[in-house]
Short mmCIF file of N, CA and C in Angstrom, two decimals:
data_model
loop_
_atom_site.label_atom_id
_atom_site.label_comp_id
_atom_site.label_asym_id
_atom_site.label_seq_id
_atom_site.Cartn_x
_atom_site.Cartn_y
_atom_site.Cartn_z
N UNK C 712 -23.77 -61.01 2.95
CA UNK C 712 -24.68 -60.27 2.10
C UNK C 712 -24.58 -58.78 2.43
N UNK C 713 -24.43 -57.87 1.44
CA UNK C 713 -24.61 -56.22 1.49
C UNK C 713 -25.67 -56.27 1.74
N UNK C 714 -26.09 -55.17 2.58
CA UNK C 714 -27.15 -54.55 2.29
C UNK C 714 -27.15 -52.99 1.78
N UNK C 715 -27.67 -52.57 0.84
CA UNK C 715 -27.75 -51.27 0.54
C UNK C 715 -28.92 -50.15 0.91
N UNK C 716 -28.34 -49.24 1.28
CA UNK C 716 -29.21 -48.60 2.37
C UNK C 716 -29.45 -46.89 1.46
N UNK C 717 -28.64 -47.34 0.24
CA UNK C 717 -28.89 -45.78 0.12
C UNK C 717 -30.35 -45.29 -0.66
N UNK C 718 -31.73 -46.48 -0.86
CA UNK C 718 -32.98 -45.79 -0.90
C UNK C 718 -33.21 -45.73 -0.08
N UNK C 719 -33.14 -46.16 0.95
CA UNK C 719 -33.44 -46.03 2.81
C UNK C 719 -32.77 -44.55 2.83
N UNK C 720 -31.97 -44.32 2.94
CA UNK C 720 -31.28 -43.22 3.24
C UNK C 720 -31.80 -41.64 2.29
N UNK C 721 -32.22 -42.42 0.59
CA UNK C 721 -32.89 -41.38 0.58
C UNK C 721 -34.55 -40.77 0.87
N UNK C 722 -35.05 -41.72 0.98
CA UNK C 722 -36.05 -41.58 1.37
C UNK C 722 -36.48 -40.69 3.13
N UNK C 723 -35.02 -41.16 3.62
CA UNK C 723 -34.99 -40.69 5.09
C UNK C 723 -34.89 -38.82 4.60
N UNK C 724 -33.90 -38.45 4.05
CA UNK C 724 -33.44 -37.37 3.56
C UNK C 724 -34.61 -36.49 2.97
N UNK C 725 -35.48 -37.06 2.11
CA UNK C 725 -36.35 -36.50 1.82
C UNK C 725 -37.36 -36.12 2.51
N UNK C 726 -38.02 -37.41 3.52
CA UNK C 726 -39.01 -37.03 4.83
C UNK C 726 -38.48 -35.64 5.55
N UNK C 727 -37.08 -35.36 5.49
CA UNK C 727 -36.71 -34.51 6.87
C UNK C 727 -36.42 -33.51 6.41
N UNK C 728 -35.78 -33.72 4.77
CA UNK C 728 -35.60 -32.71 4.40
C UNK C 728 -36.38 -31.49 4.06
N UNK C 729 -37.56 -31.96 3.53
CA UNK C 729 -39.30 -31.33 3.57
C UNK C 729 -39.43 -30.37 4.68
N UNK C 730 -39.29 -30.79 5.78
CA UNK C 730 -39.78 -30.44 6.90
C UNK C 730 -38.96 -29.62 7.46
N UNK C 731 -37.25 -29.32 7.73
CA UNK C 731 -36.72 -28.64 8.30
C UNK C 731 -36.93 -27.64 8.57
N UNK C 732 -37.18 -26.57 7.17
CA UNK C 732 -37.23 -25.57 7.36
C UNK C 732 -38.36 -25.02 8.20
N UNK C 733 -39.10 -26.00 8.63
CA UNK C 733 -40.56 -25.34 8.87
C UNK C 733 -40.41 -26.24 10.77
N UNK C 734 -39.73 -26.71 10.79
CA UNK C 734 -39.92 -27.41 12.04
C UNK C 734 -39.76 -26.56 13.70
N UNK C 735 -38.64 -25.84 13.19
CA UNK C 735 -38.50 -24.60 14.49
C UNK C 735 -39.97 -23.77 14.69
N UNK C 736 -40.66 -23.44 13.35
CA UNK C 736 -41.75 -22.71 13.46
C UNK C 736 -43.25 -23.58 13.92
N UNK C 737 -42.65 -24.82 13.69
CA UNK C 737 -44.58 -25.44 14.02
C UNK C 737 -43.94 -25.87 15.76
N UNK C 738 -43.06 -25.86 16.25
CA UNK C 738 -42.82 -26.19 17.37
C UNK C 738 -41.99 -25.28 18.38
N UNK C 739 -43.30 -24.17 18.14
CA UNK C 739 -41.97 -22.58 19.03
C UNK C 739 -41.87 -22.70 20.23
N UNK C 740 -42.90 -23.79 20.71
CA UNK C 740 -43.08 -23.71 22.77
C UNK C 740 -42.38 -24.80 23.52
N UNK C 741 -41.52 -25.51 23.06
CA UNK C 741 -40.53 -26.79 23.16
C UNK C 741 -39.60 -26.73 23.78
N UNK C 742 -39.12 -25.38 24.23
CA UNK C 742 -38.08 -25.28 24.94
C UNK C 742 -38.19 -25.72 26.82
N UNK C 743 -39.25 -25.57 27.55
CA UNK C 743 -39.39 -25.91 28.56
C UNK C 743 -39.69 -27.39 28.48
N UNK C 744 -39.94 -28.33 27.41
CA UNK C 744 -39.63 -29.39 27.46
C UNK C 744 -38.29 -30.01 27.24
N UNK C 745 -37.63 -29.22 26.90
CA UNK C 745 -36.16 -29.60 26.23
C UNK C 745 -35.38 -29.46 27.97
N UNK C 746 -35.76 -28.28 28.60
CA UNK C 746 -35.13 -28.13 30.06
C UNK C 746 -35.47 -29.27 31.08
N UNK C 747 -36.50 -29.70 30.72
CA UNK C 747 -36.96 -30.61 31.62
C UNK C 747 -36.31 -32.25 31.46
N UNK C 748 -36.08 -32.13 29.72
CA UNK C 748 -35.72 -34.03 29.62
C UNK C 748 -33.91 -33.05 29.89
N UNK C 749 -33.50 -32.62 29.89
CA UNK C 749 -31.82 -32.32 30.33
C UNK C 749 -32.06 -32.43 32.01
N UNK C 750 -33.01 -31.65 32.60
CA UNK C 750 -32.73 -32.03 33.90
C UNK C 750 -32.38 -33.16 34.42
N UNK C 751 -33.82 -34.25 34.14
CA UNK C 751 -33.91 -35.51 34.24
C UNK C 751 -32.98 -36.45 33.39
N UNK C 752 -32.06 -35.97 32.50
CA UNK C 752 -30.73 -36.96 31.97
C UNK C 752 -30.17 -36.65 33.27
N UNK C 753 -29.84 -35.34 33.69
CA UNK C 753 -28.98 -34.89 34.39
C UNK C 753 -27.50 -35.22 34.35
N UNK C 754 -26.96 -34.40 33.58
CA UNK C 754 -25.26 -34.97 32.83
C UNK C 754 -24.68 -33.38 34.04
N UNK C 755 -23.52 -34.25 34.38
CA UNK C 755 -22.50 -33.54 35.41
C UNK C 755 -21.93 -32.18 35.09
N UNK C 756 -22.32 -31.23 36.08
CA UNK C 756 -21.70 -29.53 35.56
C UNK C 756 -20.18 -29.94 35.38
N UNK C 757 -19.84 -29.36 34.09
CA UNK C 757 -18.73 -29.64 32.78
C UNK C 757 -18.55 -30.72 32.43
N UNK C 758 -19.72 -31.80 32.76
CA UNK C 758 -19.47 -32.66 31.90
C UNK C 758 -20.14 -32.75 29.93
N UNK C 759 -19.77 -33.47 29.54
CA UNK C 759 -19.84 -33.36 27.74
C UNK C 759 -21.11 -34.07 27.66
N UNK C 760 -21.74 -33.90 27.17
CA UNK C 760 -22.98 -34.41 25.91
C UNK C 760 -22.91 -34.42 24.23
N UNK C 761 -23.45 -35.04 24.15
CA UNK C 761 -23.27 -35.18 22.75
C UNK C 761 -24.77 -35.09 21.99
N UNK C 762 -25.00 -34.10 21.60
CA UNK C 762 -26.44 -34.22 20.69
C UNK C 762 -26.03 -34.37 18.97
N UNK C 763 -26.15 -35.58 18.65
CA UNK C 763 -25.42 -35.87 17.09
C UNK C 763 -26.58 -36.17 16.54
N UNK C 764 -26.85 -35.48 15.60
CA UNK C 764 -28.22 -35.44 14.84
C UNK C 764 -29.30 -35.36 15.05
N UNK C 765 -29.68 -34.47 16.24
CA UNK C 765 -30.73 -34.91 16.50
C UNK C 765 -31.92 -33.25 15.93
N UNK C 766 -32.05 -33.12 15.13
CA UNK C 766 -32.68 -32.12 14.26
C UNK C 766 -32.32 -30.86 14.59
N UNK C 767 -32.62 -29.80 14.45
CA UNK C 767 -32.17 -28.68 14.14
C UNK C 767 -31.65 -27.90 15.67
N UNK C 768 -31.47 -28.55 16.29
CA UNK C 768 -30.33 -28.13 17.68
C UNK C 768 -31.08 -26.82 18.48
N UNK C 769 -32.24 -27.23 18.86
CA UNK C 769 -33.03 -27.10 19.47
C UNK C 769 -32.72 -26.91 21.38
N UNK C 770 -32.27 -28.05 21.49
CA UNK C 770 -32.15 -28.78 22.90
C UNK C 770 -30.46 -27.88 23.60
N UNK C 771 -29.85 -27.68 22.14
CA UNK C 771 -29.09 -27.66 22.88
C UNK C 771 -28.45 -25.66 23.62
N UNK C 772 -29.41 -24.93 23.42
CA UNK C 772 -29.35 -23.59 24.78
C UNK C 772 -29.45 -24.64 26.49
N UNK C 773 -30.31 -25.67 26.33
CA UNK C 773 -30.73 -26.55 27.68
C UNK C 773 -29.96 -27.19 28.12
N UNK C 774 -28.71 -27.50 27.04
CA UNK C 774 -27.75 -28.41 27.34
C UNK C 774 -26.53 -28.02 27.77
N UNK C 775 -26.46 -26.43 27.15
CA UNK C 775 -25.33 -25.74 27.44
C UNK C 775 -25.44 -25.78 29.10
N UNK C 776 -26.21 -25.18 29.39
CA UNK C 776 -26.78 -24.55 30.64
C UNK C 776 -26.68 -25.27 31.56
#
């Protein structure tokens, strides 16, 4: 059996899409939480991470670092 996902998908698109533009601004103080969950992953100096979709790339000044 298919399943078809693309009202799922739009419906996803639409929830997030609404919101993007405004999401950096309702959440300006996030960055010392973003340092803190990278500490505690704790991924190896030069080692790779991968942040794949995870909204407007926020996390990743914390990840570079």
């Amino acid at each position: 059996m298919r399943h078809d996902t693309s009202d799922e998908t739009a419906r996803v698109r639409e929830f997030f899409g609404e919101r993007a533009g405004r999401w950096d601004a309702r959440f300006p103080d996030d960055g010392p939480a973003y340092k803190r969950a990278v500490a505690e992953l704790g991924p190896p100096e030069g080692g790779a991470v991968l942040d794949a979709g995870c909204g407007t790339g926020r996390a990743l000044p914390a990840l570079r670092a």
